[in-house]
Amino acid sequence: MEYLIERAVTAIHERYSEPLHLEDLAKMAMLSKFHFLRMFRRATGVTPGRFLSAVRLQEAKRLLLTTSFNVAYISAQVGYSGTGTFTRRFSESVGLSPTQYRRMTQGDEDIRVGTAAPHALTKACGSMTGTIEVLGAPLSSIYIGVFNSPILQGHPYACAMRDQPGPFRLTSIPPGTWYLHAVAHGAHSPMTPYCDQPLLVDTAGPITVRPNREVELHVAIRPLDWTRPPILLALPGLDPLPSVA
């Protein structure tokens, strides 16, 4: 049955600019709406709507990197009816406005992204510890961060860079439910055709962090596959930097 969900994911990647609805995707997978939703979340970790939104924003990142189209045109190309809504969602997910993202990838601005979001530190914070394993050939440092979403987007609540696989520890994590994301450049992946050094990734979660407690995890980063929503957050040293035509 997994191939039916893969068919729907392929349709999202191919038809992201269209007004795709849950009913449309369920029909493509030849499943009832509720059964499809349940199976899609089990396979990808997110709803079809969130997956579609991530694909649209990832395509917007690609267009900002590889073309000179203006933001309004790109917004329409990826399925948004209003530039304001697009800009807000892009900024919230990527950590930069579309204009800032383009300038950063052109080297025109030195903007810090992917750093921990400020929050009130208390003695009641928890921590995560464990090991990072690489299933592939890493070509960069490994970024690891704690987020409130199963999609790597927004600002982390704790983060670090590791030069190589092995042990890690992230502290000052507020109590709550979180997702741990790890990413590094790898050797090859068809899911990132515009990137010369595609990505190795892993996500753990949902993880419950309790006050003054430590959660132990094992993270095994591997090449992106069809089940993974795109990585949206602009990460230092990990976003591709091609010249704009």
PDB file of C-alpha atoms in Angstrom:
ATOM      1  CA  MET A   1       0.000   0.000   0.000  1.00  0.00           C
ATOM      2  CA  GLU A   2       2.970   2.326   0.479  1.00  0.00           C
ATOM      3  CA  TYR A   3       3.278   2.798  -3.278  1.00  0.00           C
ATOM      4  CA  LEU A   4      -0.138   4.488  -3.261  1.00  0.00           C
ATOM      5  CA  ILE A   5       1.162   7.157  -0.889  1.00  0.00           C
ATOM      6  CA  GLU A   6       4.314   7.507  -2.980  1.00  0.00           C
ATOM      7  CA  ARG A   7       2.060   8.168  -5.978  1.00  0.00           C
ATOM      8  CA  ALA A   8       0.381  11.020  -4.094  1.00  0.00           C
ATOM      9  CA  VAL A   9       3.760  12.474  -3.032  1.00  0.00           C
ATOM     10  CA  THR A  10       4.922  12.360  -6.658  1.00  0.00           C
ATOM     11  CA  ALA A  11       1.766  14.209  -7.682  1.00  0.00           C
ATOM     12  CA  ILE A  12       2.469  16.893  -5.062  1.00  0.00           C
ATOM     13  CA  HIS A  13       5.995  17.396  -6.429  1.00  0.00           C
ATOM     14  CA  GLU A  14       4.698  17.576  -9.992  1.00  0.00           C
ATOM     15  CA  ARG A  15       1.515  19.615  -9.449  1.00  0.00           C
ATOM     16  CA  TYR A  16       2.361  21.826  -6.445  1.00  0.00           C
ATOM     17  CA  SER A  17       1.243  24.977  -8.300  1.00  0.00           C
ATOM     18  CA  GLU A  18      -2.309  23.646  -8.615  1.00  0.00           C
ATOM     19  CA  PRO A  19      -5.017  23.981  -5.932  1.00  0.00           C
ATOM     20  CA  LEU A  20      -4.652  20.371  -4.736  1.00  0.00           C
ATOM     21  CA  HIS A  21      -7.078  19.287  -2.015  1.00  0.00           C
ATOM     22  CA  LEU A  22      -7.165  16.259   0.269  1.00  0.00           C
ATOM     23  CA  GLU A  23      -9.963  14.732  -1.814  1.00  0.00           C
ATOM     24  CA  ASP A  24      -7.897  15.089  -5.006  1.00  0.00           C
ATOM     25  CA  LEU A  25      -4.870  13.363  -3.528  1.00  0.00           C
ATOM     26  CA  ALA A  26      -6.969  10.597  -1.971  1.00  0.00           C
ATOM     27  CA  LYS A  27      -8.504   9.864  -5.375  1.00  0.00           C
ATOM     28  CA  MET A  28      -5.038   9.658  -6.944  1.00  0.00           C
ATOM     29  CA  ALA A  29      -4.093   7.101  -4.310  1.00  0.00           C
ATOM     30  CA  MET A  30      -7.445   5.302  -4.793  1.00  0.00           C
ATOM     31  CA  LEU A  31      -8.182   5.458  -1.077  1.00  0.00           C
ATOM     32  CA  SER A  32     -10.921   6.946   1.060  1.00  0.00           C
ATOM     33  CA  LYS A  33     -10.121  10.419   2.355  1.00  0.00           C
ATOM     34  CA  PHE A  34      -9.723   9.355   5.980  1.00  0.00           C
ATOM     35  CA  HIS A  35      -7.737   6.197   5.218  1.00  0.00           C
ATOM     36  CA  PHE A  36      -5.454   8.187   2.910  1.00  0.00           C
ATOM     37  CA  LEU A  37      -4.859  10.867   5.535  1.00  0.00           C
ATOM     38  CA  ARG A  38      -3.951   8.265   8.143  1.00  0.00           C
ATOM     39  CA  MET A  39      -1.567   6.413   5.809  1.00  0.00           C
ATOM     40  CA  PHE A  40       0.024   9.630   4.523  1.00  0.00           C
ATOM     41  CA  ARG A  41       0.832  10.835   8.034  1.00  0.00           C
ATOM     42  CA  ARG A  42       2.230   7.417   8.943  1.00  0.00           C
ATOM     43  CA  ALA A  43       4.535   7.432   5.894  1.00  0.00           C
ATOM     44  CA  THR A  44       5.709  11.068   5.936  1.00  0.00           C
ATOM     45  CA  GLY A  45       5.118  12.296   9.481  1.00  0.00           C
ATOM     46  CA  VAL A  46       2.956  15.214   8.287  1.00  0.00           C
ATOM     47  CA  THR A  47      -0.421  15.841   6.696  1.00  0.00           C
ATOM     48  CA  PRO A  48      -0.764  16.148   2.894  1.00  0.00           C
ATOM     49  CA  GLY A  49      -1.480  19.874   3.298  1.00  0.00           C
ATOM     50  CA  ARG A  50       1.735  20.499   5.230  1.00  0.00           C
ATOM     51  CA  PHE A  51       3.728  18.420   2.757  1.00  0.00           C
ATOM     52  CA  LEU A  52       2.267  20.415  -0.150  1.00  0.00           C
ATOM     53  CA  SER A  53       3.070  23.721   1.565  1.00  0.00           C
ATOM     54  CA  ALA A  54       6.663  22.595   2.158  1.00  0.00           C
ATOM     55  CA  VAL A  55       7.097  21.588  -1.485  1.00  0.00           C
ATOM     56  CA  ARG A  56       5.753  24.965  -2.633  1.00  0.00           C
ATOM     57  CA  LEU A  57       8.152  26.876  -0.410  1.00  0.00           C
ATOM     58  CA  GLN A  58      11.068  24.674  -1.441  1.00  0.00           C
ATOM     59  CA  GLU A  59      10.303  25.440  -5.080  1.00  0.00           C
ATOM     60  CA  ALA A  60      10.183  29.140  -4.199  1.00  0.00           C
ATOM     61  CA  LYS A  61      13.667  28.800  -2.672  1.00  0.00           C
ATOM     62  CA  ARG A  62      14.872  27.162  -5.878  1.00  0.00           C
ATOM     63  CA  LEU A  63      13.441  29.950  -8.041  1.00  0.00           C
ATOM     64  CA  LEU A  64      14.978  32.616  -5.817  1.00  0.00           C
ATOM     65  CA  LEU A  65      18.340  30.868  -6.163  1.00  0.00           C
ATOM     66  CA  THR A  66      18.323  30.123  -9.871  1.00  0.00           C
ATOM     67  CA  THR A  67      16.290  32.917 -11.524  1.00  0.00           C
ATOM     68  CA  SER A  68      15.875  36.676 -11.405  1.00  0.00           C
ATOM     69  CA  PHE A  69      12.051  36.503 -11.217  1.00  0.00           C
ATOM     70  CA  ASN A  70      10.513  38.933  -8.743  1.00  0.00           C
ATOM     71  CA  VAL A  71       8.813  37.781  -5.566  1.00  0.00           C
ATOM     72  CA  ALA A  72       5.269  38.396  -6.843  1.00  0.00           C
ATOM     73  CA  TYR A  73       5.888  36.218  -9.902  1.00  0.00           C
ATOM     74  CA  ILE A  74       7.475  33.431  -7.840  1.00  0.00           C
ATOM     75  CA  SER A  75       4.574  33.573  -5.382  1.00  0.00           C
ATOM     76  CA  ALA A  76       2.086  32.931  -8.192  1.00  0.00           C
ATOM     77  CA  GLN A  77       4.273  30.230  -9.753  1.00  0.00           C
ATOM     78  CA  VAL A  78       4.233  28.145  -6.587  1.00  0.00           C
ATOM     79  CA  GLY A  79       0.492  28.344  -6.053  1.00  0.00           C
ATOM     80  CA  TYR A  80      -0.098  31.368  -3.817  1.00  0.00           C
ATOM     81  CA  SER A  81      -2.873  33.795  -4.689  1.00  0.00           C
ATOM     82  CA  GLY A  82      -1.372  36.641  -2.646  1.00  0.00           C
ATOM     83  CA  THR A  83       2.204  37.863  -2.286  1.00  0.00           C
ATOM     84  CA  GLY A  84       1.620  38.913   1.329  1.00  0.00           C
ATOM     85  CA  THR A  85       0.596  35.424   2.457  1.00  0.00           C
ATOM     86  CA  PHE A  86       3.479  33.882   0.548  1.00  0.00           C
ATOM     87  CA  THR A  87       6.043  36.277   2.049  1.00  0.00           C
ATOM     88  CA  ARG A  88       4.770  35.682   5.586  1.00  0.00           C
ATOM     89  CA  ARG A  89       4.831  31.886   5.271  1.00  0.00           C
ATOM     90  CA  PHE A  90       8.207  31.917   3.554  1.00  0.00           C
ATOM     91  CA  SER A  91       9.696  34.147   6.256  1.00  0.00           C
ATOM     92  CA  GLU A  92       8.265  32.036   9.095  1.00  0.00           C
ATOM     93  CA  SER A  93       9.523  28.779   7.566  1.00  0.00           C
ATOM     94  CA  VAL A  94      12.863  29.759   6.029  1.00  0.00           C
ATOM     95  CA  GLY A  95      13.873  32.260   8.697  1.00  0.00           C
ATOM     96  CA  LEU A  96      14.396  35.025   6.134  1.00  0.00           C
ATOM     97  CA  SER A  97      12.153  36.991   3.813  1.00  0.00           C
ATOM     98  CA  PRO A  98      12.330  36.012   0.124  1.00  0.00           C
ATOM     99  CA  THR A  99      14.423  39.112  -0.609  1.00  0.00           C
ATOM    100  CA  GLN A 100      16.811  38.429   2.285  1.00  0.00           C
ATOM    101  CA  TYR A 101      17.165  34.802   1.216  1.00  0.00           C
ATOM    102  CA  ARG A 102      18.114  35.793  -2.325  1.00  0.00           C
ATOM    103  CA  ARG A 103      20.622  38.347  -1.065  1.00  0.00           C
ATOM    104  CA  MET A 104      22.157  35.877   1.357  1.00  0.00           C
ATOM    105  CA  THR A 105      22.606  33.180  -1.278  1.00  0.00           C
ATOM    106  CA  GLN A 106      24.180  35.736  -3.601  1.00  0.00           C
ATOM    107  CA  GLY A 107      26.620  36.657  -0.868  1.00  0.00           C
ATOM    108  CA  ASP A 108      25.292  40.220  -0.672  1.00  0.00           C
ATOM    109  CA  GLU A 109      24.332  39.950   3.002  1.00  0.00           C
ATOM    110  CA  ASP A 110      25.798  38.130   5.975  1.00  0.00           C
ATOM    111  CA  ILE A 111      22.653  37.073   7.822  1.00  0.00           C
ATOM    112  CA  ARG A 112      22.677  34.655  10.750  1.00  0.00           C
ATOM    113  CA  VAL A 113      20.086  31.919  10.332  1.00  0.00           C
ATOM    114  CA  GLY A 114      19.551  28.529  11.914  1.00  0.00           C
ATOM    115  CA  THR A 115      20.490  29.819  15.374  1.00  0.00           C
ATOM    116  CA  ALA A 116      18.522  29.111  18.515  1.00  0.00           C
ATOM    117  CA  ALA A 117      15.441  31.229  19.131  1.00  0.00           C
ATOM    118  CA  PRO A 118      15.628  33.337  22.294  1.00  0.00           C
ATOM    119  CA  HIS A 119      13.502  32.064  25.156  1.00  0.00           C
ATOM    120  CA  ALA A 120      13.374  32.513  28.895  1.00  0.00           C
ATOM    121  CA  LEU A 121      15.861  30.151  30.525  1.00  0.00           C
ATOM    122  CA  THR A 122      14.746  28.484  33.723  1.00  0.00           C
ATOM    123  CA  LYS A 123      16.092  25.756  35.955  1.00  0.00           C
ATOM    124  CA  ALA A 124      13.205  23.631  34.745  1.00  0.00           C
ATOM    125  CA  CYS A 125      14.640  23.102  31.232  1.00  0.00           C
ATOM    126  CA  GLY A 126      15.543  19.641  29.955  1.00  0.00           C
ATOM    127  CA  SER A 127      18.168  18.311  27.561  1.00  0.00           C
ATOM    128  CA  MET A 128      18.737  15.791  24.765  1.00  0.00           C
ATOM    129  CA  THR A 129      21.802  13.614  24.414  1.00  0.00           C
ATOM    130  CA  GLY A 130      22.850  10.727  22.231  1.00  0.00           C
ATOM    131  CA  THR A 131      24.858   9.765  19.172  1.00  0.00           C
ATOM    132  CA  ILE A 132      24.779  10.704  15.494  1.00  0.00           C
ATOM    133  CA  GLU A 133      25.428   7.972  12.927  1.00  0.00           C
ATOM    134  CA  VAL A 134      25.921   8.641   9.209  1.00  0.00           C
ATOM    135  CA  LEU A 135      24.501   6.201   6.654  1.00  0.00           C
ATOM    136  CA  GLY A 136      26.256   7.645   3.611  1.00  0.00           C
ATOM    137  CA  ALA A 137      29.206   9.884   2.817  1.00  0.00           C
ATOM    138  CA  PRO A 138      29.047  13.202   4.722  1.00  0.00           C
ATOM    139  CA  LEU A 139      30.699  16.120   2.960  1.00  0.00           C
ATOM    140  CA  SER A 140      30.149  18.793   5.608  1.00  0.00           C
ATOM    141  CA  SER A 141      29.634  19.411   9.294  1.00  0.00           C
ATOM    142  CA  ILE A 142      26.403  18.082  10.790  1.00  0.00           C
ATOM    143  CA  TYR A 143      23.733  20.561  11.890  1.00  0.00           C
ATOM    144  CA  ILE A 144      21.485  19.360  14.709  1.00  0.00           C
ATOM    145  CA  GLY A 145      18.579  21.300  16.185  1.00  0.00           C
ATOM    146  CA  VAL A 146      15.435  21.045  18.293  1.00  0.00           C
ATOM    147  CA  PHE A 147      12.262  22.325  16.592  1.00  0.00           C
ATOM    148  CA  ASN A 148       8.527  22.354  17.295  1.00  0.00           C
ATOM    149  CA  SER A 149       7.691  20.903  13.862  1.00  0.00           C
ATOM    150  CA  PRO A 150       8.255  17.571  12.072  1.00  0.00           C
ATOM    151  CA  ILE A 151       9.363  19.751   9.120  1.00  0.00           C
ATOM    152  CA  LEU A 152      12.721  21.464   9.501  1.00  0.00           C
ATOM    153  CA  GLN A 153      11.444  25.027   9.497  1.00  0.00           C
ATOM    154  CA  GLY A 154      11.263  28.080  11.733  1.00  0.00           C
ATOM    155  CA  HIS A 155      13.766  28.705  14.520  1.00  0.00           C
ATOM    156  CA  PRO A 156      15.359  25.980  16.670  1.00  0.00           C
ATOM    157  CA  TYR A 157      15.082  26.097  20.449  1.00  0.00           C
ATOM    158  CA  ALA A 158      18.545  24.555  20.730  1.00  0.00           C
ATOM    159  CA  CYS A 159      21.108  23.734  18.052  1.00  0.00           C
ATOM    160  CA  ALA A 160      24.734  22.830  17.405  1.00  0.00           C
ATOM    161  CA  MET A 161      27.190  21.965  14.638  1.00  0.00           C
ATOM    162  CA  ARG A 162      29.236  18.759  14.809  1.00  0.00           C
ATOM    163  CA  ASP A 163      32.355  18.205  12.690  1.00  0.00           C
ATOM    164  CA  GLN A 164      31.812  14.455  12.603  1.00  0.00           C
ATOM    165  CA  PRO A 165      29.419  11.715  13.746  1.00  0.00           C
ATOM    166  CA  GLY A 166      29.445  10.745  17.402  1.00  0.00           C
ATOM    167  CA  PRO A 167      28.026  12.010  20.675  1.00  0.00           C
ATOM    168  CA  PHE A 168      25.961  15.179  21.036  1.00  0.00           C
ATOM    169  CA  ARG A 169      24.211  17.042  23.840  1.00  0.00           C
ATOM    170  CA  LEU A 170      21.699  19.888  23.565  1.00  0.00           C
ATOM    171  CA  THR A 171      20.680  21.754  26.710  1.00  0.00           C
ATOM    172  CA  SER A 172      18.272  24.495  27.834  1.00  0.00           C
ATOM    173  CA  ILE A 173      15.289  22.917  26.049  1.00  0.00           C
ATOM    174  CA  PRO A 174      11.948  24.101  27.479  1.00  0.00           C
ATOM    175  CA  PRO A 175       9.532  21.397  28.636  1.00  0.00           C
ATOM    176  CA  GLY A 176       7.193  20.333  25.842  1.00  0.00           C
ATOM    177  CA  THR A 177       6.963  18.211  22.728  1.00  0.00           C
ATOM    178  CA  TRP A 178       9.780  18.633  20.205  1.00  0.00           C
ATOM    179  CA  TYR A 179      11.410  17.194  17.103  1.00  0.00           C
ATOM    180  CA  LEU A 180      15.145  16.691  16.712  1.00  0.00           C
ATOM    181  CA  HIS A 181      16.442  17.311  13.170  1.00  0.00           C
ATOM    182  CA  ALA A 182      19.936  16.504  11.894  1.00  0.00           C
ATOM    183  CA  VAL A 183      21.275  17.369   8.438  1.00  0.00           C
ATOM    184  CA  ALA A 184      24.565  17.343   6.515  1.00  0.00           C
ATOM    185  CA  HIS A 185      25.642  17.419   2.883  1.00  0.00           C
ATOM    186  CA  GLY A 186      25.851  14.011   1.240  1.00  0.00           C
ATOM    187  CA  ALA A 187      26.960  12.548  -2.070  1.00  0.00           C
ATOM    188  CA  HIS A 188      23.747  12.174  -4.104  1.00  0.00           C
ATOM    189  CA  SER A 189      19.966  12.416  -3.877  1.00  0.00           C
ATOM    190  CA  PRO A 190      17.410  12.792  -6.670  1.00  0.00           C
ATOM    191  CA  MET A 191      15.161  14.800  -4.321  1.00  0.00           C
ATOM    192  CA  THR A 192      17.427  17.875  -4.531  1.00  0.00           C
ATOM    193  CA  PRO A 193      18.258  18.228  -8.241  1.00  0.00           C
ATOM    194  CA  TYR A 194      19.493  21.820  -8.042  1.00  0.00           C
ATOM    195  CA  CYS A 195      21.992  21.154  -5.273  1.00  0.00           C
ATOM    196  CA  ASP A 196      25.481  19.888  -6.107  1.00  0.00           C
ATOM    197  CA  GLN A 197      25.841  18.441  -2.628  1.00  0.00           C
ATOM    198  CA  PRO A 198      22.476  16.943  -1.662  1.00  0.00           C
ATOM    199  CA  LEU A 199      21.492  16.270   1.914  1.00  0.00           C
ATOM    200  CA  LEU A 200      21.632  13.515   4.495  1.00  0.00           C
ATOM    201  CA  VAL A 201      18.893  13.890   7.102  1.00  0.00           C
ATOM    202  CA  ASP A 202      17.121  12.317  10.042  1.00  0.00           C
ATOM    203  CA  THR A 203      14.273  13.360  12.305  1.00  0.00           C
ATOM    204  CA  ALA A 204      13.393  12.011  15.731  1.00  0.00           C
ATOM    205  CA  GLY A 205      10.093  12.784  17.376  1.00  0.00           C
ATOM    206  CA  PRO A 206       7.733  13.693  18.747  1.00  0.00           C
ATOM    207  CA  ILE A 207       9.928  13.806  21.860  1.00  0.00           C
ATOM    208  CA  THR A 208       8.598  14.826  25.263  1.00  0.00           C
ATOM    209  CA  VAL A 209      11.047  16.937  27.269  1.00  0.00           C
ATOM    210  CA  ARG A 210      10.393  17.206  31.006  1.00  0.00           C
ATOM    211  CA  PRO A 211      11.901  19.622  33.526  1.00  0.00           C
ATOM    212  CA  ASN A 212      15.395  18.683  34.685  1.00  0.00           C
ATOM    213  CA  ARG A 213      15.307  15.451  32.663  1.00  0.00           C
ATOM    214  CA  GLU A 214      17.561  14.233  29.870  1.00  0.00           C
ATOM    215  CA  VAL A 215      16.274  12.350  26.818  1.00  0.00           C
ATOM    216  CA  GLU A 216      18.670   9.929  25.129  1.00  0.00           C
ATOM    217  CA  LEU A 217      18.424   9.471  21.351  1.00  0.00           C
ATOM    218  CA  HIS A 218      20.152   7.810  18.419  1.00  0.00           C
ATOM    219  CA  VAL A 219      20.152   9.723  15.126  1.00  0.00           C
ATOM    220  CA  ALA A 220      21.078   8.054  11.826  1.00  0.00           C
ATOM    221  CA  ILE A 221      21.282  10.560   8.971  1.00  0.00           C
ATOM    222  CA  ARG A 222      20.745   9.174   5.487  1.00  0.00           C
ATOM    223  CA  PRO A 223      19.894  10.418   1.975  1.00  0.00           C
ATOM    224  CA  LEU A 224      16.536  12.101   1.491  1.00  0.00           C
ATOM    225  CA  ASP A 225      13.844   9.795   0.144  1.00  0.00           C
ATOM    226  CA  TRP A 226      10.311  10.357  -1.092  1.00  0.00           C
ATOM    227  CA  THR A 227       8.830  10.214   2.413  1.00  0.00           C
ATOM    228  CA  ARG A 228      10.744  13.290   3.646  1.00  0.00           C
ATOM    229  CA  PRO A 229       9.197  16.755   3.438  1.00  0.00           C
ATOM    230  CA  PRO A 230      11.645  19.353   2.084  1.00  0.00           C
ATOM    231  CA  ILE A 231      13.989  21.178   4.465  1.00  0.00           C
ATOM    232  CA  LEU A 232      12.823  24.787   4.553  1.00  0.00           C
ATOM    233  CA  LEU A 233      15.010  26.550   7.114  1.00  0.00           C
ATOM    234  CA  ALA A 234      17.982  28.352   5.566  1.00  0.00           C
ATOM    235  CA  LEU A 235      20.930  26.650   7.240  1.00  0.00           C
ATOM    236  CA  PRO A 236      24.435  28.130   7.468  1.00  0.00           C
ATOM    237  CA  GLY A 237      26.772  26.334   5.072  1.00  0.00           C
ATOM    238  CA  LEU A 238      24.087  23.896   3.933  1.00  0.00           C
ATOM    239  CA  ASP A 239      21.897  25.877   1.517  1.00  0.00           C
ATOM    240  CA  PRO A 240      23.245  25.777  -2.057  1.00  0.00           C
ATOM    241  CA  LEU A 241      24.708  28.986  -3.438  1.00  0.00           C
ATOM    242  CA  PRO A 242      24.438  28.991  -7.255  1.00  0.00           C
ATOM    243  CA  SER A 243      24.666  32.255  -9.158  1.00  0.00           C
ATOM    244  CA  VAL A 244      21.378  33.846 -10.260  1.00  0.00           C
ATOM    245  CA  ALA A 245      20.821  33.989 -14.014  1.00  0.00           C
TER     246      ALA A 245
END
